[in-house]
Coordinates of C-alpha atoms in Angstrom, one line a residue:
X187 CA 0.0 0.0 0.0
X188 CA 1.3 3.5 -1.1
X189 CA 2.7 5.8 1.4
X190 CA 0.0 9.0 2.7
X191 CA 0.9 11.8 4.0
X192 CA -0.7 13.9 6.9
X193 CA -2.2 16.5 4.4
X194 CA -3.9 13.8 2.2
X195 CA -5.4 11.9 5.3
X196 CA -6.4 15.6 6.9
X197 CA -8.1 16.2 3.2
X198 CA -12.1 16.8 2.8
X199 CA -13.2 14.0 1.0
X200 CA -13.7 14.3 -2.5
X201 CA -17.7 14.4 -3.7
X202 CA -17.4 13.7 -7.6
X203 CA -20.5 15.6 -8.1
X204 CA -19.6 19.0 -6.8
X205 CA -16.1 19.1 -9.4
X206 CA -18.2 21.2 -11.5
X207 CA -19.1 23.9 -9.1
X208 CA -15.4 23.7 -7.5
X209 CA -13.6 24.5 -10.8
X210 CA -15.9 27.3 -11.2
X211 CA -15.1 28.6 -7.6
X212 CA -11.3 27.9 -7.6
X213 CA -11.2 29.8 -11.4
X214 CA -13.3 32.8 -9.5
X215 CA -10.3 32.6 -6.3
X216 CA -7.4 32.7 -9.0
X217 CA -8.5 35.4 -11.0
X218 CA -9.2 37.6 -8.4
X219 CA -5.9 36.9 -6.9
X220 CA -4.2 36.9 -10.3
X221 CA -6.0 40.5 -10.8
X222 CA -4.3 41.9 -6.8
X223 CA -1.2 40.1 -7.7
X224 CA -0.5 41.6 -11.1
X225 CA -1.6 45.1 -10.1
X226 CA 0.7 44.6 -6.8
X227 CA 3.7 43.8 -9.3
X228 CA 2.9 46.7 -11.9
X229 CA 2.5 49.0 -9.6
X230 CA 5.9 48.3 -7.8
X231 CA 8.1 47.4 -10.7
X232 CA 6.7 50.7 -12.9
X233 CA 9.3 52.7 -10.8
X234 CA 12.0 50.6 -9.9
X235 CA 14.9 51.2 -12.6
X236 CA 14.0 55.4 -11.7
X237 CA 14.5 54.1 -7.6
X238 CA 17.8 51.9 -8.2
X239 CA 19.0 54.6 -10.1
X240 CA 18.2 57.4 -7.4
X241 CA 19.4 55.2 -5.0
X242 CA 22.6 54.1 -6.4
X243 CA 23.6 57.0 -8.0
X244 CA 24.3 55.4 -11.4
X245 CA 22.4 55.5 -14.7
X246 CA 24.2 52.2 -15.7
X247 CA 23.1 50.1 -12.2
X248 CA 19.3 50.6 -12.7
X249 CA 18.6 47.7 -15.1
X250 CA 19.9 45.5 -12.0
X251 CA 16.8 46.2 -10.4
X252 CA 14.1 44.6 -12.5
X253 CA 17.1 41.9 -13.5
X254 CA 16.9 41.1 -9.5
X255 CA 13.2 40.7 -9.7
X256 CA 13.9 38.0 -12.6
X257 CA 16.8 36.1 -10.6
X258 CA 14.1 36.0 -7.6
X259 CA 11.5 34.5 -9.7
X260 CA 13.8 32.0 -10.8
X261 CA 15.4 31.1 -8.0
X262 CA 12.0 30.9 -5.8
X263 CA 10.3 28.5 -8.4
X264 CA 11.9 25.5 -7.5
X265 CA 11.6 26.1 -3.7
X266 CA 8.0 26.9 -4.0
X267 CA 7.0 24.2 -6.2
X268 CA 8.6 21.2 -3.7
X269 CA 6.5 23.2 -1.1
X270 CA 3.2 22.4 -3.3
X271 CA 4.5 19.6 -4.5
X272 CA 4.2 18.3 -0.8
X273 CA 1.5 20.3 1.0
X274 CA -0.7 21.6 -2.0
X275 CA -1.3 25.0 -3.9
X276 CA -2.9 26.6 -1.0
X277 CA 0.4 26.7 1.1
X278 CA 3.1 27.7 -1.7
X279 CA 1.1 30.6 -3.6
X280 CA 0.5 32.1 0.4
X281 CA 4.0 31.8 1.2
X282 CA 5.0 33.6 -2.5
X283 CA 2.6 36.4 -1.6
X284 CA 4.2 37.1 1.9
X285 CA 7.7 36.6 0.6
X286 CA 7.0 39.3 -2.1
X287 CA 5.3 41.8 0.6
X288 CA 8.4 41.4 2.8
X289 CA 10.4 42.1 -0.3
X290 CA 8.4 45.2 -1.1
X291 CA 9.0 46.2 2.1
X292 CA 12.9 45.8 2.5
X293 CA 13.1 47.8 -0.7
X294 CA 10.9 50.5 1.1
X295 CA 13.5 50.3 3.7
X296 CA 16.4 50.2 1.4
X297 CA 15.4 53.3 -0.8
X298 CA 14.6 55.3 3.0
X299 CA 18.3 54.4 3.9
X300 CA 19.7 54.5 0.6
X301 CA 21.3 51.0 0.5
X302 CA 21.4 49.7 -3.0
X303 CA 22.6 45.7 -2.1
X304 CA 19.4 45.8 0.2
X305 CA 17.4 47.3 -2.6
X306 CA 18.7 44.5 -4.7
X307 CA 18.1 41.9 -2.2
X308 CA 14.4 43.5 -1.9
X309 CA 14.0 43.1 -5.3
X310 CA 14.8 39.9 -5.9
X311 CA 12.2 38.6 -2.9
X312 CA 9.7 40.9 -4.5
X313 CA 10.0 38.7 -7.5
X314 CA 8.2 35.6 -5.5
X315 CA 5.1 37.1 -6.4
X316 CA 6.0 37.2 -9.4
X317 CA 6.5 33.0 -9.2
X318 CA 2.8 33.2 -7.1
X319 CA 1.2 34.5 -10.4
X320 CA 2.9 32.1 -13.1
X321 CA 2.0 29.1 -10.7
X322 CA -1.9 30.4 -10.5
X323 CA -2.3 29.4 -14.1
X324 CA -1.1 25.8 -13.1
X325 CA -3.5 25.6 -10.2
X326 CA -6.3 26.5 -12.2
X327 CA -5.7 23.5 -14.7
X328 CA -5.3 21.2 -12.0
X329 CA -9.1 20.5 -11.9
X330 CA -10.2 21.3 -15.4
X331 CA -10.9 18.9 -18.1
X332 CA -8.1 17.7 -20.5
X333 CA -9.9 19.3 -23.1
X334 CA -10.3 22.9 -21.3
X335 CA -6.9 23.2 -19.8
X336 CA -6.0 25.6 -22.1
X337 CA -8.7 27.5 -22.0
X338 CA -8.2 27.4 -17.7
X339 CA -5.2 28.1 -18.0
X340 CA -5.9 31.4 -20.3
X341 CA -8.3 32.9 -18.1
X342 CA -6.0 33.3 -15.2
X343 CA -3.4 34.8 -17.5
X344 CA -5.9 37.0 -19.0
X345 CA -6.9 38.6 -15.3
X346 CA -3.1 39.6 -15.3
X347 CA -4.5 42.4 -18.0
X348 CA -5.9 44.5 -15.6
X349 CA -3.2 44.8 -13.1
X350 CA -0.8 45.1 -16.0
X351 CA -2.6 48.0 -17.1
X352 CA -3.8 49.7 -13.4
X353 CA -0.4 49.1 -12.2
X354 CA 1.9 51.8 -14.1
X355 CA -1.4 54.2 -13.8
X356 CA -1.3 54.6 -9.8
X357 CA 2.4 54.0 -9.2
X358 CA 2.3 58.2 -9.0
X359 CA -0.4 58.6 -6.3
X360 CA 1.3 56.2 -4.8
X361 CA 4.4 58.0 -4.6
X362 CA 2.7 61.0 -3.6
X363 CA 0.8 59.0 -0.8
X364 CA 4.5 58.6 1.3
X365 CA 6.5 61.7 0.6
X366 CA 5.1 63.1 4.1
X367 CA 6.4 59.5 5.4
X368 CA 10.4 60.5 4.6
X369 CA 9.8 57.6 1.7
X370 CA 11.3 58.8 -1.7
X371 CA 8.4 58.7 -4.4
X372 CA 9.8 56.1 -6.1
X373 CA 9.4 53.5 -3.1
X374 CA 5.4 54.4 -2.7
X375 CA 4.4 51.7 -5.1
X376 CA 6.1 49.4 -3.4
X377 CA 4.9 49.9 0.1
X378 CA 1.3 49.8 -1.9
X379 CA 2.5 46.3 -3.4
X380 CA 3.3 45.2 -0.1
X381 CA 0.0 45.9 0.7
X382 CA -1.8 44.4 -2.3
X383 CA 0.6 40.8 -1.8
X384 CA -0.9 40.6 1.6
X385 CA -4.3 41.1 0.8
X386 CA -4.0 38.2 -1.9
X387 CA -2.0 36.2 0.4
X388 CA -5.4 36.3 2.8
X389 CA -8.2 35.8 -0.1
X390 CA -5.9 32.4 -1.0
X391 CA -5.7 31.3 2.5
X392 CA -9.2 31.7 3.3
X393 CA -11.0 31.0 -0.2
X394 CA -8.8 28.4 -2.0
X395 CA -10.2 25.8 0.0
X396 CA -10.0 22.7 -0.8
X397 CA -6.6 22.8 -2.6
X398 CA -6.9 22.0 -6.3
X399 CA -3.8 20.0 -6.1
X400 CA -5.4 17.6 -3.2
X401 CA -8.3 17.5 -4.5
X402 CA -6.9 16.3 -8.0
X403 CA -4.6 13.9 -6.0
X404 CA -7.4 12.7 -4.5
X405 CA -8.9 11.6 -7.5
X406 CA -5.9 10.0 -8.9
X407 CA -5.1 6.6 -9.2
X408 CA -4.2 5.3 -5.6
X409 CA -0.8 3.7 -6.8
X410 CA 0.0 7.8 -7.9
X411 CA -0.2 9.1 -4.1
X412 CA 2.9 8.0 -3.3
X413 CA 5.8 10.9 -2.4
X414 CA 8.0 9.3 -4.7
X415 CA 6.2 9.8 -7.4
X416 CA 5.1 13.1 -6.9
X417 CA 8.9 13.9 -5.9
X418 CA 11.4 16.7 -7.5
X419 CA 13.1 14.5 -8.8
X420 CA 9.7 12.5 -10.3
X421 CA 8.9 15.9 -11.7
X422 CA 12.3 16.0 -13.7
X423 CA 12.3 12.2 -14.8
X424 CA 8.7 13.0 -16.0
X425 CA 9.4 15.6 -17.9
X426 CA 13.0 14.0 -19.5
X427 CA 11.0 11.3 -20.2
X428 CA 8.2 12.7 -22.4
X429 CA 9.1 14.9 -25.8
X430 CA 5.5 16.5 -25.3
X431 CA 6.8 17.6 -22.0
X432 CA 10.2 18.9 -23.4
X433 CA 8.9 20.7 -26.0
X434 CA 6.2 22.0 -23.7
X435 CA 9.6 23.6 -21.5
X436 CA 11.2 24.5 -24.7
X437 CA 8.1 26.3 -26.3
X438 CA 7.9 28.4 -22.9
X439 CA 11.4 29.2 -22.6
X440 CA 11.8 30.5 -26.1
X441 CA 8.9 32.5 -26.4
X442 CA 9.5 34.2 -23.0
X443 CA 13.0 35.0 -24.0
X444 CA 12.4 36.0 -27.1
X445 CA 9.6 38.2 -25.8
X446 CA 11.6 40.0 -23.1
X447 CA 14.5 40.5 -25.3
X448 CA 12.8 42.5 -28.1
X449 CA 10.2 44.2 -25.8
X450 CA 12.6 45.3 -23.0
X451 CA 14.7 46.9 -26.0
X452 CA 12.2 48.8 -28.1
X453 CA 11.6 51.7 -26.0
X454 CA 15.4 52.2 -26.4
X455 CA 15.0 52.0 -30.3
X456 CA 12.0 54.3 -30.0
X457 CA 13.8 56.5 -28.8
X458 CA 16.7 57.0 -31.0
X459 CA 14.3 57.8 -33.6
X460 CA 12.3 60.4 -31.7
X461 CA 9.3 59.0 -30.3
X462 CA 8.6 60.8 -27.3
X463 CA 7.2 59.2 -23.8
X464 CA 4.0 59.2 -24.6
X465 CA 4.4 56.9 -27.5
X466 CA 6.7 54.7 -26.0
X467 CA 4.0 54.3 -23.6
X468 CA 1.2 53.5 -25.9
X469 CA 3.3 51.1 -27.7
X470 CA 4.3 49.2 -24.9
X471 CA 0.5 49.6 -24.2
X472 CA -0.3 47.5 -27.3
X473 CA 2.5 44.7 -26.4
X474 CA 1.0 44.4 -23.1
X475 CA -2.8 43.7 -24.8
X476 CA -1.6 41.4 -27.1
X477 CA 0.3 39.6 -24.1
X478 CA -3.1 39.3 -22.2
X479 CA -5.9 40.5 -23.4
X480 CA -6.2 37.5 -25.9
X481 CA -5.1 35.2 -24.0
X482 CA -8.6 33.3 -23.5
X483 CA -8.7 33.0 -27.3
X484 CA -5.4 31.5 -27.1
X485 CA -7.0 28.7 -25.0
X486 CA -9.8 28.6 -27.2
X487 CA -7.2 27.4 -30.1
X488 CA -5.1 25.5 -28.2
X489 CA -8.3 23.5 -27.2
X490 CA -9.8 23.1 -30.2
X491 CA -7.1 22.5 -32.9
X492 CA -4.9 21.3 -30.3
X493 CA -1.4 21.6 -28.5
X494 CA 0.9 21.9 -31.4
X495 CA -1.1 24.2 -33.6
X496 CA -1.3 26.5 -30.8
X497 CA 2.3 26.1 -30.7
X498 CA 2.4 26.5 -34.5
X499 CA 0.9 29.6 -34.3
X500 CA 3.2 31.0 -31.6
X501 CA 6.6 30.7 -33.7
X502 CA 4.7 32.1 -36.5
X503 CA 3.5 35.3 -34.7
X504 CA 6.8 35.9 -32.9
X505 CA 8.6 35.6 -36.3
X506 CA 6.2 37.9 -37.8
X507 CA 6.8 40.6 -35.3
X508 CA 10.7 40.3 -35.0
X509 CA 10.7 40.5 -38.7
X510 CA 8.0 44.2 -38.7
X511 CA 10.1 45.6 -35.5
X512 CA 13.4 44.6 -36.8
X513 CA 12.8 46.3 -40.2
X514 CA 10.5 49.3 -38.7
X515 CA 14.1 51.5 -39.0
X516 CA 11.6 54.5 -37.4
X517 CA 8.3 53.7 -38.7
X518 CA 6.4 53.7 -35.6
X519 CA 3.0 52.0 -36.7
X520 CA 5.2 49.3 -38.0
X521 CA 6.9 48.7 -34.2
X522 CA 3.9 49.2 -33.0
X523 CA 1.9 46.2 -34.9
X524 CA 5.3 44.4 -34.6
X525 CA 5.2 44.7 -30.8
X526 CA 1.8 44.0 -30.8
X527 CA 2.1 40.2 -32.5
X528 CA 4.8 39.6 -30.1
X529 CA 2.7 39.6 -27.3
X530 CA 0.1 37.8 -28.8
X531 CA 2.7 35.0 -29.9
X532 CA 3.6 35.0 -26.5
X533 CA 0.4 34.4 -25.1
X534 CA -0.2 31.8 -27.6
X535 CA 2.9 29.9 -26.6
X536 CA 2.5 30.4 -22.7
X537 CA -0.7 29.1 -23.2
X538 CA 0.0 26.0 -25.2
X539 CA 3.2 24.8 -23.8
X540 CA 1.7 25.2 -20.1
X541 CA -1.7 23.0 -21.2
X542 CA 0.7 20.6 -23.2
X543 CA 3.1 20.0 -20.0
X544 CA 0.5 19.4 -17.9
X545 CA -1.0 17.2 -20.4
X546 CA 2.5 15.2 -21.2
X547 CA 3.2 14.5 -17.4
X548 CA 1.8 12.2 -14.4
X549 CA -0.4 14.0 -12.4
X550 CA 1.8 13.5 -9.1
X551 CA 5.0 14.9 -11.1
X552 CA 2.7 18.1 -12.3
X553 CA 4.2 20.4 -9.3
X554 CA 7.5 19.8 -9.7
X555 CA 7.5 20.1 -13.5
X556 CA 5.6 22.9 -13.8
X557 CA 7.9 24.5 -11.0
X558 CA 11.0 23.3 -13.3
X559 CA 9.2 24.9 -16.1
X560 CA 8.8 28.6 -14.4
X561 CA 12.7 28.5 -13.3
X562 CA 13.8 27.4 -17.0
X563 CA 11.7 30.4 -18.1
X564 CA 12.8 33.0 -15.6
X565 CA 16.5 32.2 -15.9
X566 CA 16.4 32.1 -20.3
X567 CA 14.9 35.3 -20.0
X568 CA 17.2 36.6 -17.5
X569 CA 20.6 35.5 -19.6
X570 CA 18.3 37.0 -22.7
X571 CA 17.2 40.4 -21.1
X572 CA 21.1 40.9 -20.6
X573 CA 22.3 39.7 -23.9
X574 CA 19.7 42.1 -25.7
X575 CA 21.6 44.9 -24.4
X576 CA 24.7 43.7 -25.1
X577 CA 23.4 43.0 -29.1
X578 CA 22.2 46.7 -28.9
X579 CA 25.4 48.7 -27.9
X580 CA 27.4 46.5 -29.9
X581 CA 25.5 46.4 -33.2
X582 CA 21.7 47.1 -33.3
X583 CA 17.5 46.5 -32.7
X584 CA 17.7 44.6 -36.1
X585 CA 19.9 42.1 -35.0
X586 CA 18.7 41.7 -32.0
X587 CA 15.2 40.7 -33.9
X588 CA 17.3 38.5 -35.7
X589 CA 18.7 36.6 -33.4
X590 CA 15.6 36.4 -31.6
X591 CA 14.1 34.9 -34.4
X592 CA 17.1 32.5 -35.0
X593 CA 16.0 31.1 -31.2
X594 CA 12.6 30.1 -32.8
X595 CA 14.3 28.3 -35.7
X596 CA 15.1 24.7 -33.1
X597 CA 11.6 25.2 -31.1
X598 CA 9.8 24.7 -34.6
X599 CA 12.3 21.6 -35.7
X600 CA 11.4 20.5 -32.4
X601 CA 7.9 20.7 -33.1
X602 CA 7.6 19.0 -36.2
X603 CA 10.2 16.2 -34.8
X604 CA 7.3 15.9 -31.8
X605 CA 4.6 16.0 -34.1
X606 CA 5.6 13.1 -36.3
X607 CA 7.0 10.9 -33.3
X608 CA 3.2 11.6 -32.2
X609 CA 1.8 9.9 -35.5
X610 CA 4.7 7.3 -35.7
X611 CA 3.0 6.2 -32.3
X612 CA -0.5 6.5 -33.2
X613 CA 0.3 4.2 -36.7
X614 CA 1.7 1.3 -34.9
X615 CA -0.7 0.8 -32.4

């Protein structure tokens, strides 16, 4: 008889018939959080390169501070998925929530003493909500059907829209709201995201009850309870194991990286050819819709025509846009629609290659790989965040579209290599 732990004997029992209802209500908990979570990070990271650079004096150390909030996220995936991979959801997305308030708060105190290593060691736990956020997509496919994960999955990222776009909008009140405090401006959005981490850290605690992941334990095969399988090191052998799963990783790494590399970048090109704040602004504005605001129509297709089309789709809509932006030379309706498709080919391939490696793995090993996934993705975008600049001062935007583009050339080979294995399969059985 498999091994079971405390939490799984301590778990409600599992009444088949109320699923339905329960996906609905853990869908209605996630979004909600997802919505005070992504406001709580936009809001706080809208001002941090102008804070690192007021704190540490130097134009050229302010891109360390959002590059700390990536290294955070990273580095906090693994940890948090062993903790859900052995007490549940419920527990790790809490813990991410409070870890990011206290991190909001030490770079409160940083920027009020002017210490940039704290403000960087701030930063970096602020990027554990961050990890709370990317994992919320995962808890909300842990209950839906095989054929609705996708379209789960999409509706949590699409409630990141509307922090993404509140965020930057009161980071300025906020600032206001502390300068009788002896808090610089610049730190008032983060002692606001302190307060909107703890908030959703409360609405999980109390609301996301019972945990998805128990509950879809619970309704697993008995021989899958044991902690072996549902281990770290299950999670890894799972996903080296399946080529669904590796692609799944792969798709989410590239598109993230290629992504973050173009779109941290163009505000720098649209610059150099005039365009003033405003229109840096709007065009970021249009990156960040195509990012999210489609995103349930993303599911939708992923659904519906399957895994690998939604895949499909996402190397052609990221090659489209490096190839608009990287030949724009100045033509700022042609950045703009190229920035635009770049966000919607990211959504597309979050989307997919999050339902397809959940799909291609055991349900016990689902934590752990989907933890795995989030680090990969944080860490590819990190080196690729600080290459991009590196491909700017040394030759320019257009190459760096190139190159980006170049990333999505093994991530298709891969996918047709997957695809056919898939029908090899299918033929000799």
């Amino acid at each position: 008889m498999p091994a079971v732990t405390a939490v799984e004997r301590s778990a409600t029992p599992v009444d088949v018939a109320a699923i339905p209802a329960l996906r609905r209500r853990t869908s209605a908990v996630l979004i909600a959080s997802q919505i005070l979570g992504g406001l709580g990070v936009a809001t706080g990271i809208a001002l941090a390169v102008v804070l690192a650079e007021e704190v540490s004096g130097a134009e050229s150390l302010s891109g360390l501070a959002p590059t700390a909030t990536v290294v955070g996220t990273a580095v906090l995936s693994m940890p948090l998925a062993a903790l859900m991979t052995a007490r549940g959801r419920r527990p790790g997305l809490v813990l991410a929530y409070l870890i990011g308030a206290l991190g909001a708060g030490v770079v409160v105190i940083a920027a009020t003493v002017g210490s940039f290593p704290l403000l960087l060691a701030g930063m970096a736990m602020f990027g554990a909500a961050s990890s709370a956020n990317l994992q919320a997509r995962f808890a909300a496919a842990d209950l839906a059907e095989p054929d609705r994960r996708a379209r789960a999955i999409s509706n949590v990222v699409w409630a990141t829209t509307i922090g993404a776009v509140l965020g930057p909008n009161i980071a300025a009140p906020a600032g206001r709201s502390v300068t009788g405090l002896g808090i610089p401006a610049a730190a008032g959005p983060f002692l606001w995201a302190a307060g909107v981490f703890v908030v959703s850290a409360v609405l999980v605690a109390v609301l996301l009850r019972p945990d998805p992941l128990l509950t879809a334990r619970a309704l697993s095969p008995a021989e899958q309870r044991s902690p072996q399988a549902r281990s770290l090191r299950a999670g890894v052998g799972a996903v080296a194991a399946s080529p669904r799963a590796r692609l799944a990783l792969g798709t989410v790494a590239v598109c993230h990286t290629a992504m973050v590399s173009i779109m941290s970048m163009t505000p720098i090109e649209l610059d150099h050819h005039g365009a003033g704040i405003d229109l840096i602004g709007f065009v970021i504005s249009c990156h960040i819709a195509g990012m999210y605001a489609f995103s349930p129509l993303m599911g939708r297709l992923s659904d519906r025509l399957g895994r690998l089309s939604g895949i499909g789709l996402a190397v052609g809509l990221l090659a489209c846009a490096a190839l608009l932006a990287g030949t724009a030379d100045g033509h700022h309706v042609q950045t703009t629609v190229g920035l635009f498709l770049l966000g919607l080919g990211w959504s597309a391939g979050m989307v997919s290659g999050s339902a397809l490696l959940t799909d291609s793995v055991p349900q016990p090993a689902r934590a752990a790989a989907q933890g795995l996934s989030d680090l990969l993705m944080n860490a590819a975008a990190g080196i690729g965040g600080a290459a991009a600049g590196l491909v700017i001062a040394r030759a320019s935007y257009g190459w760096l579209n190139l190159l980006a583009a170049c990333l999505l050339l093994p991530l298709a080979a891969l996918m047709v290599l997957t695809g056919r294995g898939r029908r090899t399969v299918a033929a000799g059985s």
